[in-house]
Amino acid sequence: MRKGGYDPAWAIFLAAVCSQTYEQYNNKEGQFVVPLGYRTAFTVDATSFDRKRERFGFILESDRDIVVAFRGTSSTADWVSDALAYQIRYPYRDKAGQTHQGFTHIYRSARARIVSALTSLPPDKPVYVAGHSLGGALAVLCALDLATLDSRRLLAAYTFGAPRTGDPGFARAFNAAVRKSFRIANPYDAVAQLPPFILRMPGSKKTYYYSHVRGAVVLPFQNGSPAANHLIGSYFAALAARDPAYAERLEADNPGFCPVRRTGKNRG
């Protein structure tokens, strides 16, 4: 585990990792660029609204650490799951509040295999859980789950443009259990402001309350459109601008690994 708190270079690396979750999803064979020094230990499959199993990310392992990475919204079924903002009890820790129904159902469909995969890997290696957009919400759900299963394991969460995942009770439980959490968010990214603090569902008298988890890292950038303000490539570019020398080394050492530093079609 990297010493201290937020590591800007590590955030750049994990943003690039998250960009590869989209490459994995879009590639017919599920292929993507694995960074130097890592191997693919496991493919994360999950189901969203239509119950069709999709690639949602992967687990990487190196000699030093383990990375669990989740992608954001990519299919029509994912968009429907995003809209299922009713709350249900977080099922993997007692008294941990309520979480977004759609996000929780996706994570639940992948959980058993994620836990099994991590159990098969060396327990002394720190685990980094990362995700962009919807994937950031899945990373938050996963991080609290893993912290509950083994409170002694070194664990950190890095998310990019993540929505709110649960109610204040869930945020409190997460904040108490996951000591290293870094929620990187562009204040001009609309997704990072959803669901709203107070959500009244259409056709229902029920009101839900949402709260972000700890560790806000503000990363302001404006790229001309709401979509471009949310892209993982835009997050990578904004982070890389803060340490261009590291970003250039990362790109040189890992051809095709880092997203192209320009805006484009929205993913996530």
PDB file of C-alpha atoms in Angstrom:
ATOM      1  CA  MET A   1       0.000   0.000   0.000  1.00  0.00           C
ATOM      2  CA  ARG A   2       1.375   3.370  -0.974  1.00  0.00           C
ATOM      3  CA  LYS A   3       2.225   5.379   2.114  1.00  0.00           C
ATOM      4  CA  GLY A   4       0.260   8.420   3.161  1.00  0.00           C
ATOM      5  CA  GLY A   5      -2.939   9.650   1.620  1.00  0.00           C
ATOM      6  CA  TYR A   6      -3.959  10.541  -1.899  1.00  0.00           C
ATOM      7  CA  ASP A   7      -1.325   9.690  -4.517  1.00  0.00           C
ATOM      8  CA  PRO A   8      -1.686  11.846  -7.685  1.00  0.00           C
ATOM      9  CA  ALA A   9       0.454   9.546  -9.840  1.00  0.00           C
ATOM     10  CA  TRP A  10      -1.496   6.511  -8.686  1.00  0.00           C
ATOM     11  CA  ALA A  11      -4.726   8.308  -9.580  1.00  0.00           C
ATOM     12  CA  ILE A  12      -3.390   8.779 -13.127  1.00  0.00           C
ATOM     13  CA  PHE A  13      -2.527   5.083 -13.319  1.00  0.00           C
ATOM     14  CA  LEU A  14      -5.935   3.977 -12.027  1.00  0.00           C
ATOM     15  CA  ALA A  15      -7.753   6.330 -14.418  1.00  0.00           C
ATOM     16  CA  ALA A  16      -5.921   4.572 -17.253  1.00  0.00           C
ATOM     17  CA  VAL A  17      -6.871   1.197 -15.764  1.00  0.00           C
ATOM     18  CA  CYS A  18     -10.518   2.281 -15.688  1.00  0.00           C
ATOM     19  CA  SER A  19     -10.309   3.351 -19.333  1.00  0.00           C
ATOM     20  CA  GLN A  20      -9.352  -0.215 -20.203  1.00  0.00           C
ATOM     21  CA  THR A  21     -12.563  -1.571 -18.669  1.00  0.00           C
ATOM     22  CA  TYR A  22     -14.385   0.071 -21.589  1.00  0.00           C
ATOM     23  CA  GLU A  23     -11.941  -1.429 -24.082  1.00  0.00           C
ATOM     24  CA  GLN A  24     -12.584  -4.831 -22.508  1.00  0.00           C
ATOM     25  CA  TYR A  25     -16.351  -4.358 -22.839  1.00  0.00           C
ATOM     26  CA  ASN A  26     -16.234  -3.120 -26.431  1.00  0.00           C
ATOM     27  CA  ASN A  27     -13.801  -5.780 -27.682  1.00  0.00           C
ATOM     28  CA  LYS A  28     -15.579  -8.888 -28.941  1.00  0.00           C
ATOM     29  CA  GLU A  29     -13.031 -11.148 -27.249  1.00  0.00           C
ATOM     30  CA  GLY A  30     -12.790  -9.008 -24.129  1.00  0.00           C
ATOM     31  CA  GLN A  31      -9.209  -8.021 -24.864  1.00  0.00           C
ATOM     32  CA  PHE A  32      -7.570  -4.928 -23.402  1.00  0.00           C
ATOM     33  CA  VAL A  33      -4.106  -3.569 -22.650  1.00  0.00           C
ATOM     34  CA  VAL A  34      -2.669  -4.868 -19.383  1.00  0.00           C
ATOM     35  CA  PRO A  35      -0.076  -2.498 -17.878  1.00  0.00           C
ATOM     36  CA  LEU A  36       3.543  -3.531 -17.519  1.00  0.00           C
ATOM     37  CA  GLY A  37       4.148  -5.663 -14.448  1.00  0.00           C
ATOM     38  CA  TYR A  38       0.534  -6.835 -14.128  1.00  0.00           C
ATOM     39  CA  ARG A  39      -1.439  -9.877 -15.242  1.00  0.00           C
ATOM     40  CA  THR A  40      -5.176 -10.408 -15.585  1.00  0.00           C
ATOM     41  CA  ALA A  41      -6.212 -12.505 -12.609  1.00  0.00           C
ATOM     42  CA  PHE A  42      -9.950 -12.480 -13.210  1.00  0.00           C
ATOM     43  CA  THR A  43     -12.699 -11.066 -15.443  1.00  0.00           C
ATOM     44  CA  VAL A  44     -15.609  -9.423 -13.646  1.00  0.00           C
ATOM     45  CA  ASP A  45     -18.945 -10.386 -15.195  1.00  0.00           C
ATOM     46  CA  ALA A  46     -22.259  -9.024 -13.941  1.00  0.00           C
ATOM     47  CA  THR A  47     -25.874  -8.568 -14.965  1.00  0.00           C
ATOM     48  CA  SER A  48     -27.830  -5.332 -15.112  1.00  0.00           C
ATOM     49  CA  PHE A  49     -31.531  -4.757 -15.769  1.00  0.00           C
ATOM     50  CA  ASP A  50     -32.035  -7.309 -18.549  1.00  0.00           C
ATOM     51  CA  ARG A  51     -30.165 -10.047 -16.610  1.00  0.00           C
ATOM     52  CA  LYS A  52     -27.816 -10.575 -19.541  1.00  0.00           C
ATOM     53  CA  ARG A  53     -24.281 -11.210 -18.307  1.00  0.00           C
ATOM     54  CA  GLU A  54     -21.812  -8.536 -19.426  1.00  0.00           C
ATOM     55  CA  ARG A  55     -18.149  -7.801 -18.850  1.00  0.00           C
ATOM     56  CA  PHE A  56     -17.982  -5.152 -16.133  1.00  0.00           C
ATOM     57  CA  GLY A  57     -14.261  -5.044 -15.428  1.00  0.00           C
ATOM     58  CA  PHE A  58     -11.383  -7.136 -14.197  1.00  0.00           C
ATOM     59  CA  ILE A  59      -8.926  -7.902 -11.419  1.00  0.00           C
ATOM     60  CA  LEU A  60      -5.230  -7.270 -12.070  1.00  0.00           C
ATOM     61  CA  GLU A  61      -2.349  -8.590  -9.982  1.00  0.00           C
ATOM     62  CA  SER A  62       1.300  -7.551  -9.771  1.00  0.00           C
ATOM     63  CA  ASP A  63       4.121  -8.543  -7.450  1.00  0.00           C
ATOM     64  CA  ARG A  64       3.116  -5.630  -5.210  1.00  0.00           C
ATOM     65  CA  ASP A  65      -0.668  -5.240  -5.271  1.00  0.00           C
ATOM     66  CA  ILE A  66      -4.095  -6.142  -6.641  1.00  0.00           C
ATOM     67  CA  VAL A  67      -6.432  -3.831  -8.586  1.00  0.00           C
ATOM     68  CA  VAL A  68     -10.184  -4.404  -8.927  1.00  0.00           C
ATOM     69  CA  ALA A  69     -11.601  -2.152 -11.673  1.00  0.00           C
ATOM     70  CA  PHE A  70     -15.195  -1.540 -12.800  1.00  0.00           C
ATOM     71  CA  ARG A  71     -16.529   0.170 -15.933  1.00  0.00           C
ATOM     72  CA  GLY A  72     -19.349   2.659 -16.195  1.00  0.00           C
ATOM     73  CA  THR A  73     -22.596   2.634 -18.144  1.00  0.00           C
ATOM     74  CA  SER A  74     -22.221   1.109 -21.612  1.00  0.00           C
ATOM     75  CA  SER A  75     -25.435  -0.740 -22.517  1.00  0.00           C
ATOM     76  CA  THR A  76     -29.126   0.108 -22.601  1.00  0.00           C
ATOM     77  CA  ALA A  77     -29.706  -2.240 -19.673  1.00  0.00           C
ATOM     78  CA  ASP A  78     -27.074  -0.344 -17.697  1.00  0.00           C
ATOM     79  CA  TRP A  79     -28.945   2.919 -18.269  1.00  0.00           C
ATOM     80  CA  VAL A  80     -32.132   1.327 -16.920  1.00  0.00           C
ATOM     81  CA  SER A  81     -30.250   0.095 -13.852  1.00  0.00           C
ATOM     82  CA  ASP A  82     -28.922   3.631 -13.328  1.00  0.00           C
ATOM     83  CA  ALA A  83     -32.515   4.866 -13.186  1.00  0.00           C
ATOM     84  CA  LEU A  84     -33.563   2.358 -10.503  1.00  0.00           C
ATOM     85  CA  ALA A  85     -32.800   4.807  -7.714  1.00  0.00           C
ATOM     86  CA  TYR A  86     -35.095   3.265  -5.132  1.00  0.00           C
ATOM     87  CA  GLN A  87     -33.057   2.203  -2.119  1.00  0.00           C
ATOM     88  CA  ILE A  88     -32.614  -1.231  -0.574  1.00  0.00           C
ATOM     89  CA  ARG A  89     -30.701  -2.428   2.479  1.00  0.00           C
ATOM     90  CA  TYR A  90     -26.958  -2.798   1.922  1.00  0.00           C
ATOM     91  CA  PRO A  91     -26.683  -6.580   2.369  1.00  0.00           C
ATOM     92  CA  TYR A  92     -23.015  -7.139   3.216  1.00  0.00           C
ATOM     93  CA  ARG A  93     -22.637  -5.305   6.526  1.00  0.00           C
ATOM     94  CA  ASP A  94     -24.987  -4.925   9.472  1.00  0.00           C
ATOM     95  CA  LYS A  95     -26.455  -1.492  10.072  1.00  0.00           C
ATOM     96  CA  ALA A  96     -24.880  -0.063   6.920  1.00  0.00           C
ATOM     97  CA  GLY A  97     -27.859   1.870   5.641  1.00  0.00           C
ATOM     98  CA  GLN A  98     -29.548   1.814   2.262  1.00  0.00           C
ATOM     99  CA  THR A  99     -28.070   1.792  -1.231  1.00  0.00           C
ATOM    100  CA  HIS A 100     -29.192   2.458  -4.803  1.00  0.00           C
ATOM    101  CA  GLN A 101     -31.183  -0.552  -5.981  1.00  0.00           C
ATOM    102  CA  GLY A 102     -29.832  -0.672  -9.540  1.00  0.00           C
ATOM    103  CA  PHE A 103     -26.174  -0.366  -8.511  1.00  0.00           C
ATOM    104  CA  THR A 104     -26.581  -2.907  -5.712  1.00  0.00           C
ATOM    105  CA  HIS A 105     -28.209  -5.510  -7.959  1.00  0.00           C
ATOM    106  CA  ILE A 106     -25.348  -5.248 -10.451  1.00  0.00           C
ATOM    107  CA  TYR A 107     -22.732  -5.663  -7.726  1.00  0.00           C
ATOM    108  CA  ARG A 108     -24.661  -8.550  -6.163  1.00  0.00           C
ATOM    109  CA  SER A 109     -24.561 -10.451  -9.460  1.00  0.00           C
ATOM    110  CA  ALA A 110     -20.751 -10.224  -9.546  1.00  0.00           C
ATOM    111  CA  ARG A 111     -19.939 -10.442  -5.847  1.00  0.00           C
ATOM    112  CA  ALA A 112     -19.507 -14.181  -5.290  1.00  0.00           C
ATOM    113  CA  ARG A 113     -16.948 -14.527  -8.059  1.00  0.00           C
ATOM    114  CA  ILE A 114     -15.071 -11.377  -7.007  1.00  0.00           C
ATOM    115  CA  VAL A 115     -14.788 -12.602  -3.421  1.00  0.00           C
ATOM    116  CA  SER A 116     -13.745 -16.063  -4.609  1.00  0.00           C
ATOM    117  CA  ALA A 117     -11.087 -14.603  -6.896  1.00  0.00           C
ATOM    118  CA  LEU A 118      -9.623 -12.399  -4.170  1.00  0.00           C
ATOM    119  CA  THR A 119      -9.598 -15.324  -1.748  1.00  0.00           C
ATOM    120  CA  SER A 120      -7.367 -17.201  -4.193  1.00  0.00           C
ATOM    121  CA  LEU A 121      -4.844 -14.341  -4.353  1.00  0.00           C
ATOM    122  CA  PRO A 122      -2.155 -13.598  -1.728  1.00  0.00           C
ATOM    123  CA  PRO A 123      -3.808 -12.027   1.345  1.00  0.00           C
ATOM    124  CA  ASP A 124      -0.769  -9.877   2.125  1.00  0.00           C
ATOM    125  CA  LYS A 125      -1.118  -7.807  -1.054  1.00  0.00           C
ATOM    126  CA  PRO A 126      -3.002  -4.513  -0.742  1.00  0.00           C
ATOM    127  CA  VAL A 127      -6.169  -4.176  -2.809  1.00  0.00           C
ATOM    128  CA  TYR A 128      -7.104  -1.054  -4.780  1.00  0.00           C
ATOM    129  CA  VAL A 129     -10.728  -0.827  -5.903  1.00  0.00           C
ATOM    130  CA  ALA A 130     -11.374   1.640  -8.728  1.00  0.00           C
ATOM    131  CA  GLY A 131     -14.176   2.641 -11.058  1.00  0.00           C
ATOM    132  CA  HIS A 132     -15.549   5.390 -13.280  1.00  0.00           C
ATOM    133  CA  SER A 133     -19.161   6.614 -13.233  1.00  0.00           C
ATOM    134  CA  LEU A 134     -21.459   3.648 -12.516  1.00  0.00           C
ATOM    135  CA  GLY A 135     -18.223   1.727 -12.003  1.00  0.00           C
ATOM    136  CA  GLY A 136     -17.347   4.169  -9.231  1.00  0.00           C
ATOM    137  CA  ALA A 137     -20.564   3.257  -7.425  1.00  0.00           C
ATOM    138  CA  LEU A 138     -19.747  -0.443  -7.847  1.00  0.00           C
ATOM    139  CA  ALA A 139     -16.262   0.231  -6.469  1.00  0.00           C
ATOM    140  CA  VAL A 140     -17.763   1.881  -3.387  1.00  0.00           C
ATOM    141  CA  LEU A 141     -20.105  -1.067  -2.788  1.00  0.00           C
ATOM    142  CA  CYS A 142     -17.222  -3.486  -3.280  1.00  0.00           C
ATOM    143  CA  ALA A 143     -14.790  -1.608  -1.037  1.00  0.00           C
ATOM    144  CA  LEU A 144     -17.114  -1.675   1.971  1.00  0.00           C
ATOM    145  CA  ASP A 145     -17.850  -5.341   1.318  1.00  0.00           C
ATOM    146  CA  LEU A 146     -14.147  -6.245   1.236  1.00  0.00           C
ATOM    147  CA  ALA A 147     -13.407  -4.148   4.327  1.00  0.00           C
ATOM    148  CA  THR A 148     -16.172  -6.009   6.156  1.00  0.00           C
ATOM    149  CA  LEU A 149     -14.931  -9.439   5.085  1.00  0.00           C
ATOM    150  CA  ASP A 150     -11.349  -8.727   6.219  1.00  0.00           C
ATOM    151  CA  SER A 151     -10.751  -5.566   8.209  1.00  0.00           C
ATOM    152  CA  ARG A 152      -7.016  -6.333   8.425  1.00  0.00           C
ATOM    153  CA  ARG A 153      -6.420  -6.262   4.682  1.00  0.00           C
ATOM    154  CA  LEU A 154      -4.924  -3.058   3.314  1.00  0.00           C
ATOM    155  CA  LEU A 155      -7.533  -1.486   1.080  1.00  0.00           C
ATOM    156  CA  ALA A 156      -8.054   1.763  -0.822  1.00  0.00           C
ATOM    157  CA  ALA A 157     -10.767   3.047  -3.154  1.00  0.00           C
ATOM    158  CA  TYR A 158     -10.266   5.502  -6.037  1.00  0.00           C
ATOM    159  CA  THR A 159     -13.325   6.601  -8.008  1.00  0.00           C
ATOM    160  CA  PHE A 160     -13.759   8.979 -10.946  1.00  0.00           C
ATOM    161  CA  GLY A 161     -17.003  10.851 -11.639  1.00  0.00           C
ATOM    162  CA  ALA A 162     -18.942   8.511  -9.376  1.00  0.00           C
ATOM    163  CA  PRO A 163     -22.588   9.116  -8.482  1.00  0.00           C
ATOM    164  CA  ARG A 164     -23.904   8.974  -4.931  1.00  0.00           C
ATOM    165  CA  THR A 165     -24.286   5.335  -3.932  1.00  0.00           C
ATOM    166  CA  GLY A 166     -26.412   5.300  -0.792  1.00  0.00           C
ATOM    167  CA  ASP A 167     -28.021   7.146   2.064  1.00  0.00           C
ATOM    168  CA  PRO A 168     -26.246   8.930   4.946  1.00  0.00           C
ATOM    169  CA  GLY A 169     -26.230   5.711   6.983  1.00  0.00           C
ATOM    170  CA  PHE A 170     -24.361   3.924   4.224  1.00  0.00           C
ATOM    171  CA  ALA A 171     -21.917   6.808   3.843  1.00  0.00           C
ATOM    172  CA  ARG A 172     -21.187   6.709   7.586  1.00  0.00           C
ATOM    173  CA  ALA A 173     -20.573   2.952   7.507  1.00  0.00           C
ATOM    174  CA  PHE A 174     -18.291   3.284   4.485  1.00  0.00           C
ATOM    175  CA  ASN A 175     -16.370   6.190   5.991  1.00  0.00           C
ATOM    176  CA  ALA A 176     -15.748   4.234   9.191  1.00  0.00           C
ATOM    177  CA  ALA A 177     -14.577   1.063   7.445  1.00  0.00           C
ATOM    178  CA  VAL A 178     -12.715   2.277   4.337  1.00  0.00           C
ATOM    179  CA  ARG A 179     -10.041   4.608   5.657  1.00  0.00           C
ATOM    180  CA  LYS A 180      -8.388   5.304   2.289  1.00  0.00           C
ATOM    181  CA  SER A 181     -11.054   6.586  -0.073  1.00  0.00           C
ATOM    182  CA  PHE A 182     -10.473   9.141  -2.818  1.00  0.00           C
ATOM    183  CA  ARG A 183     -13.533  10.327  -4.733  1.00  0.00           C
ATOM    184  CA  ILE A 184     -12.163  12.278  -7.683  1.00  0.00           C
ATOM    185  CA  ALA A 185     -14.891  14.496  -9.103  1.00  0.00           C
ATOM    186  CA  ASN A 186     -15.166  17.309 -11.622  1.00  0.00           C
ATOM    187  CA  PRO A 187     -17.588  19.943 -10.246  1.00  0.00           C
ATOM    188  CA  TYR A 188     -18.830  20.396 -13.846  1.00  0.00           C
ATOM    189  CA  ASP A 189     -19.634  16.673 -14.174  1.00  0.00           C
ATOM    190  CA  ALA A 190     -23.404  16.225 -13.809  1.00  0.00           C
ATOM    191  CA  VAL A 191     -23.140  12.493 -13.080  1.00  0.00           C
ATOM    192  CA  ALA A 192     -21.149  13.191  -9.922  1.00  0.00           C
ATOM    193  CA  GLN A 193     -24.141  15.221  -8.660  1.00  0.00           C
ATOM    194  CA  LEU A 194     -26.614  12.338  -9.032  1.00  0.00           C
ATOM    195  CA  PRO A 195     -28.813  11.086  -7.519  1.00  0.00           C
ATOM    196  CA  PRO A 196     -29.708  14.368  -5.809  1.00  0.00           C
ATOM    197  CA  PHE A 197     -29.447  14.741  -2.035  1.00  0.00           C
ATOM    198  CA  ILE A 198     -33.235  14.459  -1.772  1.00  0.00           C
ATOM    199  CA  LEU A 199     -34.949  12.204  -4.301  1.00  0.00           C
ATOM    200  CA  ARG A 200     -38.714  11.986  -4.643  1.00  0.00           C
ATOM    201  CA  MET A 201     -39.597   9.183  -7.023  1.00  0.00           C
ATOM    202  CA  PRO A 202     -42.324   9.915  -9.613  1.00  0.00           C
ATOM    203  CA  GLY A 203     -45.627   8.236  -8.795  1.00  0.00           C
ATOM    204  CA  SER A 204     -44.556   7.501  -5.229  1.00  0.00           C
ATOM    205  CA  LYS A 205     -44.807   9.291  -1.898  1.00  0.00           C
ATOM    206  CA  LYS A 206     -41.467   7.820  -0.877  1.00  0.00           C
ATOM    207  CA  THR A 207     -38.513  10.163  -0.383  1.00  0.00           C
ATOM    208  CA  TYR A 208     -34.918   8.934  -0.483  1.00  0.00           C
ATOM    209  CA  TYR A 209     -31.835  10.691   0.828  1.00  0.00           C
ATOM    210  CA  TYR A 210     -28.448  10.284  -0.830  1.00  0.00           C
ATOM    211  CA  SER A 211     -25.001  11.204   0.451  1.00  0.00           C
ATOM    212  CA  HIS A 212     -21.511  10.986  -1.041  1.00  0.00           C
ATOM    213  CA  VAL A 213     -18.833   8.959   0.726  1.00  0.00           C
ATOM    214  CA  ARG A 214     -15.695  10.578   2.118  1.00  0.00           C
ATOM    215  CA  GLY A 215     -12.514  11.611   0.359  1.00  0.00           C
ATOM    216  CA  ALA A 216     -13.528  14.264  -2.167  1.00  0.00           C
ATOM    217  CA  VAL A 217     -10.713  15.250  -4.532  1.00  0.00           C
ATOM    218  CA  VAL A 218     -11.924  18.200  -6.609  1.00  0.00           C
ATOM    219  CA  LEU A 219     -10.658  18.124 -10.203  1.00  0.00           C
ATOM    220  CA  PRO A 220     -12.150  21.054 -12.153  1.00  0.00           C
ATOM    221  CA  PHE A 221     -12.175  20.966 -15.951  1.00  0.00           C
ATOM    222  CA  GLN A 222     -14.574  22.053 -18.704  1.00  0.00           C
ATOM    223  CA  ASN A 223     -14.460  20.404 -22.101  1.00  0.00           C
ATOM    224  CA  GLY A 224     -17.398  22.015 -23.864  1.00  0.00           C
ATOM    225  CA  SER A 225     -20.251  19.589 -23.192  1.00  0.00           C
ATOM    226  CA  PRO A 226     -21.805  17.611 -20.334  1.00  0.00           C
ATOM    227  CA  ALA A 227     -20.632  14.385 -21.959  1.00  0.00           C
ATOM    228  CA  ALA A 228     -17.043  15.560 -22.344  1.00  0.00           C
ATOM    229  CA  ASN A 229     -17.013  16.740 -18.736  1.00  0.00           C
ATOM    230  CA  HIS A 230     -17.679  13.147 -17.669  1.00  0.00           C
ATOM    231  CA  LEU A 231     -15.505  10.992 -19.944  1.00  0.00           C
ATOM    232  CA  ILE A 232     -12.840   8.872 -18.269  1.00  0.00           C
ATOM    233  CA  GLY A 233     -10.449  10.190 -20.917  1.00  0.00           C
ATOM    234  CA  SER A 234     -11.206  13.721 -19.732  1.00  0.00           C
ATOM    235  CA  TYR A 235     -10.477  12.741 -16.142  1.00  0.00           C
ATOM    236  CA  PHE A 236      -7.227  11.131 -17.239  1.00  0.00           C
ATOM    237  CA  ALA A 237      -6.208  14.245 -19.195  1.00  0.00           C
ATOM    238  CA  ALA A 238      -6.968  16.565 -16.279  1.00  0.00           C
ATOM    239  CA  LEU A 239      -4.985  14.384 -13.877  1.00  0.00           C
ATOM    240  CA  ALA A 240      -2.131  13.981 -16.373  1.00  0.00           C
ATOM    241  CA  ALA A 241      -1.869  17.763 -16.724  1.00  0.00           C
ATOM    242  CA  ARG A 242      -0.887  17.884 -13.051  1.00  0.00           C
ATOM    243  CA  ASP A 243       2.008  15.459 -13.551  1.00  0.00           C
ATOM    244  CA  PRO A 244       2.788  15.351 -17.290  1.00  0.00           C
ATOM    245  CA  ALA A 245       6.182  13.713 -16.817  1.00  0.00           C
ATOM    246  CA  TYR A 246       4.659  10.689 -15.084  1.00  0.00           C
ATOM    247  CA  ALA A 247       1.813  10.467 -17.614  1.00  0.00           C
ATOM    248  CA  GLU A 248       4.268  10.526 -20.512  1.00  0.00           C
ATOM    249  CA  ARG A 249       6.353   7.747 -18.943  1.00  0.00           C
ATOM    250  CA  LEU A 250       3.225   5.690 -18.360  1.00  0.00           C
ATOM    251  CA  GLU A 251       2.172   6.142 -21.989  1.00  0.00           C
ATOM    252  CA  ALA A 252       5.664   5.332 -23.303  1.00  0.00           C
ATOM    253  CA  ASP A 253       5.990   2.183 -21.194  1.00  0.00           C
ATOM    254  CA  ASN A 254       2.476   0.923 -22.012  1.00  0.00           C
ATOM    255  CA  PRO A 255       1.480   1.631 -25.642  1.00  0.00           C
ATOM    256  CA  GLY A 256      -2.303   1.792 -25.981  1.00  0.00           C
ATOM    257  CA  PHE A 257      -2.912   1.656 -22.230  1.00  0.00           C
ATOM    258  CA  CYS A 258      -3.709   5.314 -21.573  1.00  0.00           C
ATOM    259  CA  PRO A 259      -6.762   6.979 -23.124  1.00  0.00           C
ATOM    260  CA  VAL A 260      -6.124   9.484 -25.887  1.00  0.00           C
ATOM    261  CA  ARG A 261      -6.106  12.904 -24.265  1.00  0.00           C
ATOM    262  CA  ARG A 262      -9.004  14.461 -26.139  1.00  0.00           C
ATOM    263  CA  THR A 263     -12.773  14.460 -25.768  1.00  0.00           C
ATOM    264  CA  GLY A 264     -15.036  12.214 -27.771  1.00  0.00           C
ATOM    265  CA  LYS A 265     -18.008   9.876 -27.546  1.00  0.00           C
ATOM    266  CA  ASN A 266     -19.384   9.617 -24.050  1.00  0.00           C
ATOM    267  CA  ARG A 267     -18.665   6.370 -22.259  1.00  0.00           C
ATOM    268  CA  GLY A 268     -19.658   5.703 -18.692  1.00  0.00           C
TER     269      GLY A 268
END
